[in-house]
Coordinates of C-alpha atoms in Angstrom, one line a residue:
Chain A
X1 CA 0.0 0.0 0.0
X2 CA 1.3 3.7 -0.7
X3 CA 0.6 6.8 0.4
X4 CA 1.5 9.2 -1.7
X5 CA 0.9 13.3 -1.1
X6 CA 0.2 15.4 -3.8
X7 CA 0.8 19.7 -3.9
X8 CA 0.9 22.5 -6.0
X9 CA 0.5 26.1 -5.7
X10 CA -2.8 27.1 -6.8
X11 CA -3.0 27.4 -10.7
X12 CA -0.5 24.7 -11.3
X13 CA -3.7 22.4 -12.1
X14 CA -3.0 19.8 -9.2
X15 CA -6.8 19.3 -8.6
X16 CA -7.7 19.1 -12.4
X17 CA -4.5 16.5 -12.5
X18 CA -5.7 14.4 -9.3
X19 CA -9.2 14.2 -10.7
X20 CA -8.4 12.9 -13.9
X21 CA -5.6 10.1 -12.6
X22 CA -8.3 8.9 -9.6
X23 CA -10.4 7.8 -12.5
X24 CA -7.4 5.3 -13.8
X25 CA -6.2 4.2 -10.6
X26 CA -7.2 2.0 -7.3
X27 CA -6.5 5.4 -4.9
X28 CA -8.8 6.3 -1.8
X29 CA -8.6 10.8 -2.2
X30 CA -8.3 12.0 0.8
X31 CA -8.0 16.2 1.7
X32 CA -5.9 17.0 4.3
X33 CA -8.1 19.8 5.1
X34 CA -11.0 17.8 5.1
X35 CA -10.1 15.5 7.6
X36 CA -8.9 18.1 10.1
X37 CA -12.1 19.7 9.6
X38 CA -13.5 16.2 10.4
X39 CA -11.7 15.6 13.3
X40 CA -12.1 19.2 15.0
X41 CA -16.1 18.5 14.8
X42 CA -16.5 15.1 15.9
X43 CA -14.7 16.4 18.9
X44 CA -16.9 19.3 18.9
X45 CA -14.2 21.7 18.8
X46 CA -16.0 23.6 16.0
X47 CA -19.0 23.5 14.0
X48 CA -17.6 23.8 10.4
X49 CA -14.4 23.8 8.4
X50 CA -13.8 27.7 8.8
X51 CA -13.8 28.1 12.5
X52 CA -11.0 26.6 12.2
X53 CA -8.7 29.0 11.4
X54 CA -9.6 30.8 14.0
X55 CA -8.4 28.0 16.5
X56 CA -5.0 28.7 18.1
X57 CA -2.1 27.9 16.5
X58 CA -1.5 24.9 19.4
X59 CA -4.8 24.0 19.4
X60 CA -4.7 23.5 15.1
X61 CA -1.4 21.3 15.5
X62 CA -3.0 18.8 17.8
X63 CA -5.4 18.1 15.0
X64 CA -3.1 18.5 12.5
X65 CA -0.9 15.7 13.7
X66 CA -4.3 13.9 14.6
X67 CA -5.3 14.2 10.9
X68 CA -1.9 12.6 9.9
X69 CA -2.5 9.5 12.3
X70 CA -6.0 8.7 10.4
X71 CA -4.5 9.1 6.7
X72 CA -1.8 7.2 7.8
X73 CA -4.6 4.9 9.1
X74 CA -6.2 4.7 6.4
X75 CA -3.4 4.1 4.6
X76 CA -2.7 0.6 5.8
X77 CA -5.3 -0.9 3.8
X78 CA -5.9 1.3 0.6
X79 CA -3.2 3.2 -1.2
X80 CA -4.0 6.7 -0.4
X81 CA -3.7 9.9 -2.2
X82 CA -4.0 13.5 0.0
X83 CA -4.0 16.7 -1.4
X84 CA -2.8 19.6 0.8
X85 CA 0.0 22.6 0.1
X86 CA 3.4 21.8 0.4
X87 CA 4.0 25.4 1.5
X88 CA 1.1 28.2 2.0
X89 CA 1.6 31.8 0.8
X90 CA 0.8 33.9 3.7
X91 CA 1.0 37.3 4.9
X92 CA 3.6 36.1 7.7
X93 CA 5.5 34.4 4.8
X94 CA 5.6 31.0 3.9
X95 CA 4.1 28.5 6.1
X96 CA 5.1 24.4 6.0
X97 CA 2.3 22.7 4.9
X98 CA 3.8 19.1 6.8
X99 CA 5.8 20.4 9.7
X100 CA 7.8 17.7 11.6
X101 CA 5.2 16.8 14.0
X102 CA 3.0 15.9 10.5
X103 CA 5.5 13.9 9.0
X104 CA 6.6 11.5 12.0
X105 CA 3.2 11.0 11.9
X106 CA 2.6 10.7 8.4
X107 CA 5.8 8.9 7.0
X108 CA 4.5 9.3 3.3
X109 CA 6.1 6.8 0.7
X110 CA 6.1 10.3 -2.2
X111 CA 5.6 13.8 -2.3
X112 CA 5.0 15.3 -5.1
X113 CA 4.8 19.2 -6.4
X114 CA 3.1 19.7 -9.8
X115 CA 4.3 22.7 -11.3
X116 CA 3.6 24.7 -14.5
X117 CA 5.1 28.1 -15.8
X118 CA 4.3 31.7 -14.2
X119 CA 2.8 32.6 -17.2
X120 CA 0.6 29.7 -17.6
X121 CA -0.3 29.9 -13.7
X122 CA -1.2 33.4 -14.1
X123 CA -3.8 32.7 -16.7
X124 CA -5.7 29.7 -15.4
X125 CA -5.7 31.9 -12.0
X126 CA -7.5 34.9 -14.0
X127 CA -9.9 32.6 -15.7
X128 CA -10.8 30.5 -12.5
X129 CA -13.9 32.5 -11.4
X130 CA -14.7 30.5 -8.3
X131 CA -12.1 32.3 -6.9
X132 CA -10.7 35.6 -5.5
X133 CA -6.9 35.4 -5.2
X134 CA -4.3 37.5 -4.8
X135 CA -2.7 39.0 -7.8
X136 CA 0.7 37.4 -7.8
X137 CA 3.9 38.5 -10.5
X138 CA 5.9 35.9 -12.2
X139 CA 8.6 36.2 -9.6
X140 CA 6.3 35.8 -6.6
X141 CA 5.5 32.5 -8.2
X142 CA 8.5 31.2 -9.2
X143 CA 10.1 31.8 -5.2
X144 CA 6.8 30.1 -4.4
X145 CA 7.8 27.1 -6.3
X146 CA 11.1 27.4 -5.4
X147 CA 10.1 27.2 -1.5
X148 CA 8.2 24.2 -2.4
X149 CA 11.0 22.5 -3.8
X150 CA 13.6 23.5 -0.6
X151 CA 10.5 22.6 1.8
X152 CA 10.0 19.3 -0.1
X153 CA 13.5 17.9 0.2
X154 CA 13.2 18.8 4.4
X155 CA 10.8 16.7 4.5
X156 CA 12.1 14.2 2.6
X157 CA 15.0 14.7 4.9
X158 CA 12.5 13.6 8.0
X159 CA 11.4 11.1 6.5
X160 CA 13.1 9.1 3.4
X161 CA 10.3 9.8 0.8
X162 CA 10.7 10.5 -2.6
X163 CA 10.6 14.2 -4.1
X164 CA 8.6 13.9 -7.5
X165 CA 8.1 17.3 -9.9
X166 CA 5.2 16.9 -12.2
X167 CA 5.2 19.5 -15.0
X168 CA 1.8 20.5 -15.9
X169 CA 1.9 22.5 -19.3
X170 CA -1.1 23.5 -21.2
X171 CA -2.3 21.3 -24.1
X172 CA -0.4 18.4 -22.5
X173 CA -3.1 16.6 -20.0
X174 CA -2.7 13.9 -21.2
X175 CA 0.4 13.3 -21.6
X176 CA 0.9 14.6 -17.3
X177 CA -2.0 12.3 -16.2
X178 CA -0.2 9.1 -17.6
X179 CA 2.6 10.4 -15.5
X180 CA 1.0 10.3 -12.4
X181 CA -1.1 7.2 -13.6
X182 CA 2.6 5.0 -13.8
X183 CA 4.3 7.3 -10.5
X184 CA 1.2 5.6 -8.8
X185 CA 1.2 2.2 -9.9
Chain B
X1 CA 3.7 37.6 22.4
X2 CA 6.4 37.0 18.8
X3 CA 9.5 35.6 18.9
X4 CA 11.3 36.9 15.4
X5 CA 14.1 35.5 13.9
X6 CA 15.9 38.4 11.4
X7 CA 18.6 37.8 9.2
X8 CA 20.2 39.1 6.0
X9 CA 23.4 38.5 4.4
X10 CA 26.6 41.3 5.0
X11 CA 25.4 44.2 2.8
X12 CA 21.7 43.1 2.7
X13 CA 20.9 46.2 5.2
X14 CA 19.1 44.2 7.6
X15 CA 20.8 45.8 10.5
X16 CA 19.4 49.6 8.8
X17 CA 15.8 47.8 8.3
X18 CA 15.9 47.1 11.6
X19 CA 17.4 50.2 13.6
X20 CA 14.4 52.0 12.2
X21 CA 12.1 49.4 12.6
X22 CA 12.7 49.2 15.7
X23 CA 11.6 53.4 16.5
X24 CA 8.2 52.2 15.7
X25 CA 7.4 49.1 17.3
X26 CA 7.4 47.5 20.4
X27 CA 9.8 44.9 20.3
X28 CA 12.6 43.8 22.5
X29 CA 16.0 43.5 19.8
X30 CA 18.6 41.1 20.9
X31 CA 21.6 39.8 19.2
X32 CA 22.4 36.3 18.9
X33 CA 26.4 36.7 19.4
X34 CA 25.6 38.8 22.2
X35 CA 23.5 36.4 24.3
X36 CA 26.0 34.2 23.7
X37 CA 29.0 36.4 25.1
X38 CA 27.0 36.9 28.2
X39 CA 26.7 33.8 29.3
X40 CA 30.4 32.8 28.0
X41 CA 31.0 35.6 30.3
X42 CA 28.7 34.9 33.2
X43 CA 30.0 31.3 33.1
X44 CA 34.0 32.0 33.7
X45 CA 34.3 30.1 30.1
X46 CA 35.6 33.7 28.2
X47 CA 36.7 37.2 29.0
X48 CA 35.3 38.6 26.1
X49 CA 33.5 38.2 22.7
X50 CA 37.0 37.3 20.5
X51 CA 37.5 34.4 22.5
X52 CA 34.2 32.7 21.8
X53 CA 35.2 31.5 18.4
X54 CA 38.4 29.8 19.6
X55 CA 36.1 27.7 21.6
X56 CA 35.8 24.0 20.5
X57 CA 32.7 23.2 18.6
X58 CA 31.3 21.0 21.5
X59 CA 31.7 24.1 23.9
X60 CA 30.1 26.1 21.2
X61 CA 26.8 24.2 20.5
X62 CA 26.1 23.9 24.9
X63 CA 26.2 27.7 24.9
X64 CA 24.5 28.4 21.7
X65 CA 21.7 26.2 23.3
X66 CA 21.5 27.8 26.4
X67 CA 21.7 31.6 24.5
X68 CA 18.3 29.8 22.6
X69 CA 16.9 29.0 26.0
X70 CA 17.6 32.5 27.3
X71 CA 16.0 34.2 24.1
X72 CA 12.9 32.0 24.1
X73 CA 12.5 33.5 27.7
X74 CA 12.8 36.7 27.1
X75 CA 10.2 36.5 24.7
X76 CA 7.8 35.3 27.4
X77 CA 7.0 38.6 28.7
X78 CA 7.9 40.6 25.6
X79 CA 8.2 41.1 21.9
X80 CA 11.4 40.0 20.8
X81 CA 13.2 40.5 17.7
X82 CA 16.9 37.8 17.4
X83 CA 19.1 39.1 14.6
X84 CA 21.8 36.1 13.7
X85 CA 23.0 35.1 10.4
X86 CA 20.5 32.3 8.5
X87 CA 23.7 30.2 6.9
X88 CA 27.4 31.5 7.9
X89 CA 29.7 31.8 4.5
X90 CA 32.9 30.1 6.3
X91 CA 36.0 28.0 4.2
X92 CA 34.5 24.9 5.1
X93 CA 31.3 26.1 3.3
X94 CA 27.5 27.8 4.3
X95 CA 27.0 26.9 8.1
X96 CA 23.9 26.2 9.5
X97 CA 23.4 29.6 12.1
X98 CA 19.5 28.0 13.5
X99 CA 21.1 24.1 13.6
X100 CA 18.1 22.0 15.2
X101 CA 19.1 22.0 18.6
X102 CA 18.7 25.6 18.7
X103 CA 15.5 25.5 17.0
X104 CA 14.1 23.5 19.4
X105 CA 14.5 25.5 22.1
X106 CA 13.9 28.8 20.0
X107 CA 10.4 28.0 18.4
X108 CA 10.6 31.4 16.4
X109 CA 7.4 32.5 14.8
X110 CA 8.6 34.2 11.7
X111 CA 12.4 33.8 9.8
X112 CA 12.3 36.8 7.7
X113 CA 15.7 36.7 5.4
X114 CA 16.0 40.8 4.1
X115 CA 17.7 39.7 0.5
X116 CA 18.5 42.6 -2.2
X117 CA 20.1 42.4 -5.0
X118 CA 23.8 40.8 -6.1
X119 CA 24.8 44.5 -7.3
X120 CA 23.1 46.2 -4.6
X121 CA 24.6 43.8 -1.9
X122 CA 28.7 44.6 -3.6
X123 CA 28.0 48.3 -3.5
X124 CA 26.7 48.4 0.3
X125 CA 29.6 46.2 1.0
X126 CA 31.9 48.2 -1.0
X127 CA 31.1 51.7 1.2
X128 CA 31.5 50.1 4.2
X129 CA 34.6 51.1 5.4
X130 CA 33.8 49.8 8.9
X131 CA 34.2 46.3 7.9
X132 CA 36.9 44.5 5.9
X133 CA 34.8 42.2 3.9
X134 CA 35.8 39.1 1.4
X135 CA 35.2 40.2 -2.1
X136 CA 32.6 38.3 -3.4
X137 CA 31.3 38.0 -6.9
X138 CA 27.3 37.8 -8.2
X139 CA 27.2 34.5 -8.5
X140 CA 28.8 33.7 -4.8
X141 CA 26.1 36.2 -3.5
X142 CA 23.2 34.8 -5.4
X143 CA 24.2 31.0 -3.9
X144 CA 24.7 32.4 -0.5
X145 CA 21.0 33.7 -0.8
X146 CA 19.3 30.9 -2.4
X147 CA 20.9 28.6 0.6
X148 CA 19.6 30.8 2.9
X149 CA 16.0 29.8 1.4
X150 CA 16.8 26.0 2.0
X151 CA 17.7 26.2 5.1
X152 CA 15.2 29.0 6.1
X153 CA 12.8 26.2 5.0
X154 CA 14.0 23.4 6.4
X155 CA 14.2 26.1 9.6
X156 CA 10.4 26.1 8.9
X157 CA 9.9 22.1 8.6
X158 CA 11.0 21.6 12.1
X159 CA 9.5 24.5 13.6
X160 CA 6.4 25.2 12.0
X161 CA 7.3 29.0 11.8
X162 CA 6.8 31.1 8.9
X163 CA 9.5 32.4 6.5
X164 CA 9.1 36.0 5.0
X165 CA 11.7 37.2 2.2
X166 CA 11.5 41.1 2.5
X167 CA 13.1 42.9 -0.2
X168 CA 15.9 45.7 0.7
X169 CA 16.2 47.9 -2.3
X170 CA 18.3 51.1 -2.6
X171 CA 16.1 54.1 -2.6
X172 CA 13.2 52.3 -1.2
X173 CA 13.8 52.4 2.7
X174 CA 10.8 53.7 3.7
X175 CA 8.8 51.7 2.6
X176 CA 10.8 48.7 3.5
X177 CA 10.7 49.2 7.0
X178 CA 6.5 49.7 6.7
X179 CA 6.5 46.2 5.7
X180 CA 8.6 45.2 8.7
X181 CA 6.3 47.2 10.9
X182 CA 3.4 45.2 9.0
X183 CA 4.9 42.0 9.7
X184 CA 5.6 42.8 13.2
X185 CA 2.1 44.2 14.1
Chain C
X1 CA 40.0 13.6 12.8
X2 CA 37.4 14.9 10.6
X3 CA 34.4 13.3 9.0
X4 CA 33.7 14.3 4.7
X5 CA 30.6 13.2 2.5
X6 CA 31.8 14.4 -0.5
X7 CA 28.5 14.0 -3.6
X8 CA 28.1 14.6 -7.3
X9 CA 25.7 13.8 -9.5
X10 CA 26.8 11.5 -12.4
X11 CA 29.3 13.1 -14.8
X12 CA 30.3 15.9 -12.3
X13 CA 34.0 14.4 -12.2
X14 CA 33.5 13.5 -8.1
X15 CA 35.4 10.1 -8.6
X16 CA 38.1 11.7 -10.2
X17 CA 38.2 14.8 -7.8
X18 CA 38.3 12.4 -4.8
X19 CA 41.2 9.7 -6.4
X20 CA 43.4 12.4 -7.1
X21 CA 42.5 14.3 -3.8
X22 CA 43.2 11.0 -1.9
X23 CA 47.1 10.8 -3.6
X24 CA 47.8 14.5 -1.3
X25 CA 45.8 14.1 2.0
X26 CA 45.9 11.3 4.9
X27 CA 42.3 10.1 4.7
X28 CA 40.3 6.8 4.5
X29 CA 38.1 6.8 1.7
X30 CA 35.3 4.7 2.0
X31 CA 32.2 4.0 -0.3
X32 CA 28.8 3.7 1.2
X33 CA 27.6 1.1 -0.4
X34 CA 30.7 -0.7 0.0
X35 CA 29.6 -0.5 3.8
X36 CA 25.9 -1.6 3.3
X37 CA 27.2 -5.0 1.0
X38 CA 29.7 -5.4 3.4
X39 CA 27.6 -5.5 6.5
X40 CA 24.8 -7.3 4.9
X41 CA 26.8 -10.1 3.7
X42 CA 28.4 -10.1 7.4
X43 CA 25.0 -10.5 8.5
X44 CA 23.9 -13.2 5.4
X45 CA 21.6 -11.3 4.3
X46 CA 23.1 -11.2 0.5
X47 CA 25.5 -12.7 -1.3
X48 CA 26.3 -9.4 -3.2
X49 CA 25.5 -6.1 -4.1
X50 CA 22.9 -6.2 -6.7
X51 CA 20.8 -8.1 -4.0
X52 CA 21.1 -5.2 -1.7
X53 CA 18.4 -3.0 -4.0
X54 CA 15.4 -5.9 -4.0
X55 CA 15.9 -5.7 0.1
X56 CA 12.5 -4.7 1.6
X57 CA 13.0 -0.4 2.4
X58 CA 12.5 -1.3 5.7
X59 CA 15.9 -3.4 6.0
X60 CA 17.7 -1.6 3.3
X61 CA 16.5 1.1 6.1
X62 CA 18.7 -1.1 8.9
X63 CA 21.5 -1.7 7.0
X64 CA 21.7 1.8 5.8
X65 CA 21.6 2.9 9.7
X66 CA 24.5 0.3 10.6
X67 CA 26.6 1.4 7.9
X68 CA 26.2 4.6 9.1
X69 CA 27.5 4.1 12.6
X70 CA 30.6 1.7 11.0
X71 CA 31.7 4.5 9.2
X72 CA 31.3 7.0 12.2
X73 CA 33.4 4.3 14.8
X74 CA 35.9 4.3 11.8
X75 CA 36.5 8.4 11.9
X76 CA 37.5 7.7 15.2
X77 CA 40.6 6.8 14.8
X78 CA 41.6 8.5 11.3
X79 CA 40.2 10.8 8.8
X80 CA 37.4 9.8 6.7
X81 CA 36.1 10.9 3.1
X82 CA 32.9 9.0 2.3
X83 CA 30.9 9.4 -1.2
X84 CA 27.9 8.9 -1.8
X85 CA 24.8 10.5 -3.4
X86 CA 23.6 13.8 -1.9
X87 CA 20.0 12.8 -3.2
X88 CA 19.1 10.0 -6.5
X89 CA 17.0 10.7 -9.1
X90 CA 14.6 7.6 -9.4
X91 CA 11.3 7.2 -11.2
X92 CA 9.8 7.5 -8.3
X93 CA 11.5 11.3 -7.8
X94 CA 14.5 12.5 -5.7
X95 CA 15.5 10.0 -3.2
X96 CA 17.5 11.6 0.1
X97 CA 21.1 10.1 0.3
X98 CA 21.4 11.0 3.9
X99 CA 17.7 10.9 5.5
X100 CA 17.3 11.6 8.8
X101 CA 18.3 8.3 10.7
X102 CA 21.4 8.1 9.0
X103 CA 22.4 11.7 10.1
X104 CA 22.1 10.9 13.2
X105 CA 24.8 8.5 13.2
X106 CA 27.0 9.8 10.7
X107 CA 27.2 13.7 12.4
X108 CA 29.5 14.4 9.9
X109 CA 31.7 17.6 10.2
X110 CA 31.2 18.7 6.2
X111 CA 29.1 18.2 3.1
X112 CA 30.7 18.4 -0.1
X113 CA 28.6 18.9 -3.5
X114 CA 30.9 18.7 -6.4
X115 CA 29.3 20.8 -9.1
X116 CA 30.1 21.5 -13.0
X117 CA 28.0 23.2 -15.4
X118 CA 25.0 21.2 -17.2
X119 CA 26.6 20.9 -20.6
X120 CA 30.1 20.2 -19.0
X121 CA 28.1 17.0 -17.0
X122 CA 26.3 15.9 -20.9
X123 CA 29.8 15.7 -22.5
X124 CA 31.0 13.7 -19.8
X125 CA 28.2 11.3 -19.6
X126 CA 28.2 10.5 -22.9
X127 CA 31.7 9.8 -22.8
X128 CA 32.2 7.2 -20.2
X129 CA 31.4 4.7 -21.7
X130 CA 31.6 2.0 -18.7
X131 CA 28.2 2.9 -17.8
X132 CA 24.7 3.1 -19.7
X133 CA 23.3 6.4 -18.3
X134 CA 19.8 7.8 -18.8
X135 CA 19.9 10.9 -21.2
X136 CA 19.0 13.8 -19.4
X137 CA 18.2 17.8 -20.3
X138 CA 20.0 20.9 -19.3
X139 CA 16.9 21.6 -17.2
X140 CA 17.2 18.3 -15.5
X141 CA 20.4 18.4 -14.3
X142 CA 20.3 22.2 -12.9
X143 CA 16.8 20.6 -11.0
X144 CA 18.8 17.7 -9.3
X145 CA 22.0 20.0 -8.4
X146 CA 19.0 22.7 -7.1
X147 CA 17.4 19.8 -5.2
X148 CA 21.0 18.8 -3.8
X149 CA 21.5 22.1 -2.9
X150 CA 18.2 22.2 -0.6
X151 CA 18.9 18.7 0.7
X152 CA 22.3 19.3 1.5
X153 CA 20.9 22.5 3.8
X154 CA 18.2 20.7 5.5
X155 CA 21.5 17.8 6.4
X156 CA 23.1 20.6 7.5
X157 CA 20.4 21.9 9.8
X158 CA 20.2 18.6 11.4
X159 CA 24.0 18.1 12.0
X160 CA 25.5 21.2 12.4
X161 CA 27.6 20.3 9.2
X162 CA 28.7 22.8 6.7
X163 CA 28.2 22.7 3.1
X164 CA 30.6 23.1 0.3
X165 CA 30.1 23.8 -2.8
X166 CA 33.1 22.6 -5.3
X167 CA 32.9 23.7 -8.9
X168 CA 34.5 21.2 -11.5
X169 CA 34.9 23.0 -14.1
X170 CA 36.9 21.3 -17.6
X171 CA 40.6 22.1 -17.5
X172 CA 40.7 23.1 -14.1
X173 CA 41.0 19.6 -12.3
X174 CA 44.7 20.5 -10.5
X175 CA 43.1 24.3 -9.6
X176 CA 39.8 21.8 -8.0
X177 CA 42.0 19.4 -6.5
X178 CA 43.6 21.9 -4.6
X179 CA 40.7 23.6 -3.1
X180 CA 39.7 20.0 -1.6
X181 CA 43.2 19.4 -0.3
X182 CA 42.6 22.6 1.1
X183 CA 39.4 21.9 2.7
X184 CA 40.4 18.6 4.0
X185 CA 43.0 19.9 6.1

């Protein structure tokens, strides 16, 4: 069984990517998000998944590293999948997506980043209208990806994954979903 | 109460940023070095700041502990702001200046690493005529930077703290330090 | 005594470097895999090498761990220069050399990456012909000496160890072997 954890800034098309590979392969999705939110309300610590945020930051790593013993869980009988952020872009900086206390926890078999160009990020960000985001220049996004890819190889550090890039260039689907499709196998 | 870690390679201006930074906020500045002295000092082990260095390495790493243990203290019952140096440029290569037994006392909430540019950086260095510095070229300045990021991340991985890049360009002081000030708030 | 992991990707010239470092410095130059198939087939669980990589990770995991403490008993008693790969590039994406467990052990005092240009590193590939080598892009080889680069910084965060980059460049092997005799000093 493998449990594999799958990032990307948003625009690089991770989601689009995931969907399209869970439809060739035996992999149970799980959101890292998701099941923190989970977690925080069957112990009644909050009602839905954006009190959260406004927990403290002590009380949101106890379910953080809580989250990473159920996908880890879960992990021993299905080969698992979980999308979350390898870093996140915040005003404070950049924040680790799978601090240490995550990945002792977690012990993930791959991590991998998909990435696409500035340019192409920039325009599938302008045409997604589900969402407001921050206007971001081609060299905010490339230190993004750049963090990613020093953040990813600490945690490989920890913990003796793999570091996979995926490129995910427009017109080229395809072609990057059989990519993931073998990574997976 | 925040517990900041600042650095900034020699010529980045980190020490300008925050002189007038620190007019505007209420924050507690201590230096690294420093803290370390004292207690060299306090403990019979030195008689003054020169002699720290000539120190073995195993003498070096108990006090830098206890200097981590003193900061995290201190910023207990007040703002503090550490300035240190991220990665030290020595002959035996870029060493670690937040190695993980610091950072486990420290538990900083924000790294910010003030980076300018390789041109800006030689110029600052070059009117300095407090300091005789190593003449470095663009490209030894650029790699002293991007391992800065690395480590700053993997800083970040076993911490959980944030890392913030702040820009330091000539002419644009002012408005500079109003993003520290932002950051600090 | 000191304790070196000197690295390079394939084609950066970091056999050479080290045999003709090794003719002007009192070291012991070990291989780290030499250690692994040595204390696996002390310990009967192979016969030779190329059963070492069909192990389960989970004993390659053991052995790797035990090599690690043979070669830090052996730097004891003289100087040691070890090589072996900062992180390899697998299908499965960048695999750590030195994960966490083994750092432990080895603590050693300096990381060396031996770099060359991308286009110095093609020619070279394609002219040792002792080995079949998969044909890889400019962009491919500045990733994996990027991704060494961030590895090597989150081993030094976790040891203490500094990191040094050594260029080898064509036509400059005597000026290169003299800045590692230098360094190994």
């Amino acid at each position: 069984m493998k449990l594999i954890v799958l990032t990307g800034i948003p625009g690089s098309g991770s989601t689009t990517i995931l969907n399209k590979t869970l439809e060739m392969v035996d992999y149970t999705h799980l959101n890292y998000g998701d099941i923190m939110t989970e977690i925080a309300i069957e112990e009644k610590i909050v009602e839905d998944r954006d009190e959260l945020r406004k927990l403290s930051p002590d009380t949101q790593k106890v379910i953080q590293k809580k989250a990473a013993r159920r996908i880890k869980q879960k992990s021993e009988s299905a080969n698992v999948i979980v999308d979350t952020h390898c870093t996140i872009s915040t005003p404070s900086g950049f924040l680790p997506g799978l601090p240490a206390w995550v990945l002792e926890e977690l012990q993930p078999d791959i991590f991998i980043l998909v990435e696409a160009n500035p340019d192409e990020i920039i325009y599938r960000r302008l045409s997604d209208e589900t969402r407001t985001r921050d206007v971001e220049r081609v060299k905010d996004i490339n230190l993004h990806q750049e963090m990613n890819r020093a953040a990813s190889m600490a945690y490989a550090t920890l913990t003796g994954a793999t570091v996979k890039i995926i490129e995910n260039h427009d017109n080229h689907l395809d072609h990057t979903v059989s990519k993931m499709v073998d990574l997976l196998k």
